[in-house]
Short mmCIF file of C-alpha atoms in Angstrom, two decimals:
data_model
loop_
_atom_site.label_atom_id
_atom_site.label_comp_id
_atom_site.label_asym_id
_atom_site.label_seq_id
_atom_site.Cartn_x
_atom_site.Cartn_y
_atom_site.Cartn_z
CA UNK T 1470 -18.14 1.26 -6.83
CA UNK T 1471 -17.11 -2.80 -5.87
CA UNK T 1472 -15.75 -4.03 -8.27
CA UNK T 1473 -17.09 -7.77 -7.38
CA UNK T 1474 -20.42 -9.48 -6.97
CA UNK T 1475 -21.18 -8.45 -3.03
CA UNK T 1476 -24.65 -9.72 -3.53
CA UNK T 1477 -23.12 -13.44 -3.03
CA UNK T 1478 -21.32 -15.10 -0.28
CA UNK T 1479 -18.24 -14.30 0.36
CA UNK T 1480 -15.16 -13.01 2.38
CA UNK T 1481 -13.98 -9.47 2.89
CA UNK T 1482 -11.05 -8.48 4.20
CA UNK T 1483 -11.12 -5.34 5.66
CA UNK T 1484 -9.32 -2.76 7.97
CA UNK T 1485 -12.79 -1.12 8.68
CA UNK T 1486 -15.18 -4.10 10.08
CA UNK T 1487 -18.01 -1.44 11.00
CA UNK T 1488 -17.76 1.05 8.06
CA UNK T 1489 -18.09 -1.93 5.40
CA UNK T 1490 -20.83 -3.37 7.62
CA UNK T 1491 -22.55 -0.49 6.92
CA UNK T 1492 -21.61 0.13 3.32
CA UNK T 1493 -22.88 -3.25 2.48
CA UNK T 1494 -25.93 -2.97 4.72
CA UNK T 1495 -26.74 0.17 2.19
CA UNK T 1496 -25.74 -1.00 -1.14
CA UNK T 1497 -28.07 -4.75 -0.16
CA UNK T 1498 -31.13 -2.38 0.37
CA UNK T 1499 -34.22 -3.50 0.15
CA UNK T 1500 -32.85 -7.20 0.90
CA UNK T 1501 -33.27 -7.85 4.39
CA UNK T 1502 -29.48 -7.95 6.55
CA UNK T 1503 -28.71 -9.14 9.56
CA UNK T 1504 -25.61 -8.21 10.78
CA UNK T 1505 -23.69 -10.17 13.80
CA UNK T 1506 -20.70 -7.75 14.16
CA UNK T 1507 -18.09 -8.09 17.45
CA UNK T 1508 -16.31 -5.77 18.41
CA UNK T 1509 -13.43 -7.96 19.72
CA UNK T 1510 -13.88 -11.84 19.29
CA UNK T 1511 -16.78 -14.03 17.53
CA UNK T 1512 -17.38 -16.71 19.57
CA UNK T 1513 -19.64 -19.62 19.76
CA UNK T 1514 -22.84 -18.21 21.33
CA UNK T 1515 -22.64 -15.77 17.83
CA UNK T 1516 -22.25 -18.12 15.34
CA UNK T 1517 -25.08 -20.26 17.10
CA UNK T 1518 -27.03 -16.96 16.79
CA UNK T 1519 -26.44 -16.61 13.36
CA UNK T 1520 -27.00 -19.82 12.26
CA UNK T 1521 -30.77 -19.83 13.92
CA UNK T 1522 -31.11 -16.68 11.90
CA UNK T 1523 -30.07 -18.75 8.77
CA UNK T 1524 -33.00 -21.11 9.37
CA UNK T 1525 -35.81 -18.61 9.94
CA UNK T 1526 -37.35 -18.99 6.15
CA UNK T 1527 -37.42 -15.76 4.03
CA UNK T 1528 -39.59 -15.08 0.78
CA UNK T 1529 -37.04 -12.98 -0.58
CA UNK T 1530 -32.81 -12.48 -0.29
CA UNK T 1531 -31.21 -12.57 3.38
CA UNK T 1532 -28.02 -11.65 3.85
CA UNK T 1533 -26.01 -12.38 6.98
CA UNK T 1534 -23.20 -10.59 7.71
CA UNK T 1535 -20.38 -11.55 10.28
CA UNK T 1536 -17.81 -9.48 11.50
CA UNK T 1537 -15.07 -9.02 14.15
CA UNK T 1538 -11.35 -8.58 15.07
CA UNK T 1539 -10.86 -12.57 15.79
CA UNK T 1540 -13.09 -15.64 14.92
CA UNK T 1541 -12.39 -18.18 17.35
CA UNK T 1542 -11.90 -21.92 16.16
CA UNK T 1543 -14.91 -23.32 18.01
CA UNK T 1544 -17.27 -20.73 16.39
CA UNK T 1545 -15.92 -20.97 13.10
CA UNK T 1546 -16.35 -24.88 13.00
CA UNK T 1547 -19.95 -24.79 14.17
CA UNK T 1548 -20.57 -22.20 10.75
CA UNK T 1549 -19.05 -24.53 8.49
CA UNK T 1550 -22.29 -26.83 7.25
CA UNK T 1551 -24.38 -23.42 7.04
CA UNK T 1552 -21.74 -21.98 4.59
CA UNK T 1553 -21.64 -25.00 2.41
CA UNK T 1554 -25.05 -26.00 2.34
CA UNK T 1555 -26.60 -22.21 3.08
CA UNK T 1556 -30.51 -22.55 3.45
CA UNK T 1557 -32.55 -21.07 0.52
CA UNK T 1558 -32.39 -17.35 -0.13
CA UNK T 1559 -30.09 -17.20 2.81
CA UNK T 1560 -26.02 -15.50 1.75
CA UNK T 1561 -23.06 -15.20 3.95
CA UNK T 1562 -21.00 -12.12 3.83
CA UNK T 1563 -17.81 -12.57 6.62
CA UNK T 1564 -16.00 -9.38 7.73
CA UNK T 1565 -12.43 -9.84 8.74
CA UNK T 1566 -9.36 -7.98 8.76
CA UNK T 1567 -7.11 -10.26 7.77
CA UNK T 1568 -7.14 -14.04 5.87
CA UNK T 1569 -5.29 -16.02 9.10
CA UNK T 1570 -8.03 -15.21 11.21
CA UNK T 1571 -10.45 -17.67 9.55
CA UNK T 1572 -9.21 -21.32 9.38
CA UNK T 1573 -8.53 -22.82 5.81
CA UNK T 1574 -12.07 -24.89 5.94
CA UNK T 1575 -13.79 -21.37 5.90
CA UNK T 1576 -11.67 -19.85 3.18
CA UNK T 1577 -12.31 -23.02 1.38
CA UNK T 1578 -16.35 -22.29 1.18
CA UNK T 1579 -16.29 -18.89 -0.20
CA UNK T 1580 -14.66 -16.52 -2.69
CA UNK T 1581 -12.04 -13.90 -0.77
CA UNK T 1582 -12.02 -10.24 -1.49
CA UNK T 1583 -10.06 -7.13 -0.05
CA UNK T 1584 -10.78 -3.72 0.01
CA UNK T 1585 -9.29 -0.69 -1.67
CA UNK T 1586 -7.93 1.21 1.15
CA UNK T 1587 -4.16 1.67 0.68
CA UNK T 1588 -2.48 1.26 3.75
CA UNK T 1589 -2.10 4.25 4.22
CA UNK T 1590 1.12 3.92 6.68
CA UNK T 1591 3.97 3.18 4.80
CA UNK T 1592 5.46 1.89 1.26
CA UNK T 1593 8.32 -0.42 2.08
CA UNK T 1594 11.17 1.41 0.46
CA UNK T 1595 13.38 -1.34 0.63
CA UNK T 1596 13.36 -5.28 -1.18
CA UNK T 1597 12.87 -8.33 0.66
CA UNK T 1598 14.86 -10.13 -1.51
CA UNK T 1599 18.06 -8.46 -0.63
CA UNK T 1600 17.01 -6.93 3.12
CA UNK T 1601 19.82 -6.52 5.84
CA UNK T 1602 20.58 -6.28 9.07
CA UNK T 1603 20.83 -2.22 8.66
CA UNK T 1604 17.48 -2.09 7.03
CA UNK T 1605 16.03 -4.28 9.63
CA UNK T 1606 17.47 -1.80 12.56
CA UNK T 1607 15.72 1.01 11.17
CA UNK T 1608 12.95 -0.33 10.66
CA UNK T 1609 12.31 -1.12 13.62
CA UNK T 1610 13.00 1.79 15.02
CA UNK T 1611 10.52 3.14 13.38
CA UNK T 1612 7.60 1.04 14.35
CA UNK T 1613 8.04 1.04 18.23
CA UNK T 1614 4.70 2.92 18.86
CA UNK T 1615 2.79 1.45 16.09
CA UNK T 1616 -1.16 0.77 16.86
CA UNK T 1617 -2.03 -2.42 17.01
CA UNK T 1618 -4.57 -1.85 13.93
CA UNK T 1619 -1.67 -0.21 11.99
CA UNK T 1620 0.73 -2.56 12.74
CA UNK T 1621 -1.42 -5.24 11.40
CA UNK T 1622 -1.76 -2.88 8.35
CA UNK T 1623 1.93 -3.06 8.19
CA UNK T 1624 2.12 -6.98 7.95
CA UNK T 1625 -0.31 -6.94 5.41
CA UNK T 1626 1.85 -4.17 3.30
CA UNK T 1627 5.13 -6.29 3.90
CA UNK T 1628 3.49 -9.19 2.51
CA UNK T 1629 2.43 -7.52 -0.61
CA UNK T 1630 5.87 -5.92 -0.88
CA UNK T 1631 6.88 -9.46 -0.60
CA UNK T 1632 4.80 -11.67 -2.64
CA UNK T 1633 3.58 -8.51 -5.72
CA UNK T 1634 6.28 -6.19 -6.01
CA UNK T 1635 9.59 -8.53 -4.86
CA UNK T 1636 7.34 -11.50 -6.62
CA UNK T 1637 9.56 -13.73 -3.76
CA UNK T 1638 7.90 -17.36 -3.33
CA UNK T 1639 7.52 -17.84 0.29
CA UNK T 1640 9.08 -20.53 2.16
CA UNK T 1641 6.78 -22.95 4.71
CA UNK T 1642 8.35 -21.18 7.29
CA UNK T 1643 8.01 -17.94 6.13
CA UNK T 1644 4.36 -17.64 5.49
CA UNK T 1645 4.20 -19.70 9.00
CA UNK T 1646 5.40 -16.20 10.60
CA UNK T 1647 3.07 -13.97 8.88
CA UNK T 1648 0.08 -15.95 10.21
CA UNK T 1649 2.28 -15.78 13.71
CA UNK T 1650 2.47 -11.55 12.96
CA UNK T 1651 -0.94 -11.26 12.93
CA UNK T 1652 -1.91 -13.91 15.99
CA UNK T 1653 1.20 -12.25 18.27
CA UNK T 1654 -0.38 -8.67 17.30
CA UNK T 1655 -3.83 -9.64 18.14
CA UNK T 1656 -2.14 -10.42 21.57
CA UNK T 1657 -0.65 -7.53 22.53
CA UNK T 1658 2.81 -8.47 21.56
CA UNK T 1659 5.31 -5.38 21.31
CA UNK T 1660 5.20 -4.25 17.26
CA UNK T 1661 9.29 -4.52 17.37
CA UNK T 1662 9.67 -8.40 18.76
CA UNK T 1663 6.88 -9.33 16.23
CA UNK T 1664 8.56 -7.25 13.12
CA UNK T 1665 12.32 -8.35 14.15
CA UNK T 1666 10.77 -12.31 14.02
CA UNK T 1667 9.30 -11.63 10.68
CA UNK T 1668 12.33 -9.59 9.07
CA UNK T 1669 14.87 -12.04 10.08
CA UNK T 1670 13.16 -14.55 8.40
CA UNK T 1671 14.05 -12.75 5.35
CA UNK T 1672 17.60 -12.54 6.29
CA UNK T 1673 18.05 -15.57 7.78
CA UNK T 1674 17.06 -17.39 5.08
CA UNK T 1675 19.30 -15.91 2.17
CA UNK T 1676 22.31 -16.05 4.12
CA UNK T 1677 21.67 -19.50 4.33
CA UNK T 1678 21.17 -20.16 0.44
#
């Protein structure tokens, strides 16, 4: 059962863009959905696409639902005026599967949620508050033949580690190289240059307090 409103607009982050799709596809019945989901990245000639569908009237509910890997910054401005001023009857649902793949002015117009799937990789058994160099070694040792999906789950479960269990406030800097993780990731970067960059930044920054 959801345990929020998924009958209005909003963002869902999600490790399964398809499987949602067609969870909320079900649970919207009879409404009518249109779905625009990517396998790789939304670009402009989709959000064009779904915007015309916005402005084809509807008696009843119409929901729209966008999905993919990557949202590219061209496509994502031309949705902006449709998500703030959505035509009648007409609600946005965005799929993504992570928050820094949508620019701030999108996750300014509507509420974020995240799923309930525990990543299902790994607890980190160790505190970024007082992480060292040893930690860090094995670590990434164990993360050379991550996925890239699973790596990104990883990211995700250090910054929760981080941020809810460590309750660490995160410098500029820091939260700079999570947004980094997840763009370096998305571009085939190796899972142990992109983890060692993040890590450090841990490190780095207490030994220098």
């Amino acid at each position: 059962m959801l345990d929020y409103d998924f009958t209005k607009s909003h963002i869902l982050i999600t490790s399964n863009i398809v499987a949602e799709f067609e969870k909320l596809r079900d649970n919207l019945k009879p409404n009518r959905v249109v779905g625009f989901i990517v396998e790789d990245e939304f670009k402009i000639e989709h959000a064009k696409a779904a915007v015309a569908e916005a402005y084809i009237s509807e008696s009843g509910t119409k929901y729209i639902i966008l999905g993919a890997n990557n949202f590219n910054t061209v496509s994502q401005n031309s949705l902006l005026k449709a998500l703030e001023e959505p035509p009648r009857n007409i609600e946005f649902i965005i799929l993504s599967n992570s928050t820094s793949n949508l620019l701030p002015t999108v996750r300014s117009r509507l509420p974020i949620f995240k799923d309930k799937q525990e990543h299902r990789v790994y607890d980190i058994e160790f505190s970024l508050a007082k992480i060292n160099y040893g930690d860090i070694f094995e670590f990434l040792k164990k993360v050379a033949k991550l996925k890239k999906s699973e790596a990104k789950d990883l990211v995700e479960a250090l910054y929760y580690r981080a941020t809810v269990v460590d309750k660490l406030i995160l410098s500029r800097s820091q939260l700079d190289n999570f947004d980094k993780a997840f763009r370096l990731l998305e571009l085939n970067a190796r899972a142990q240059s992109v983890f060692a960059l993040l890590l450090m930044s841990f490190s780095g920054e207490r030994n220098a307090s």
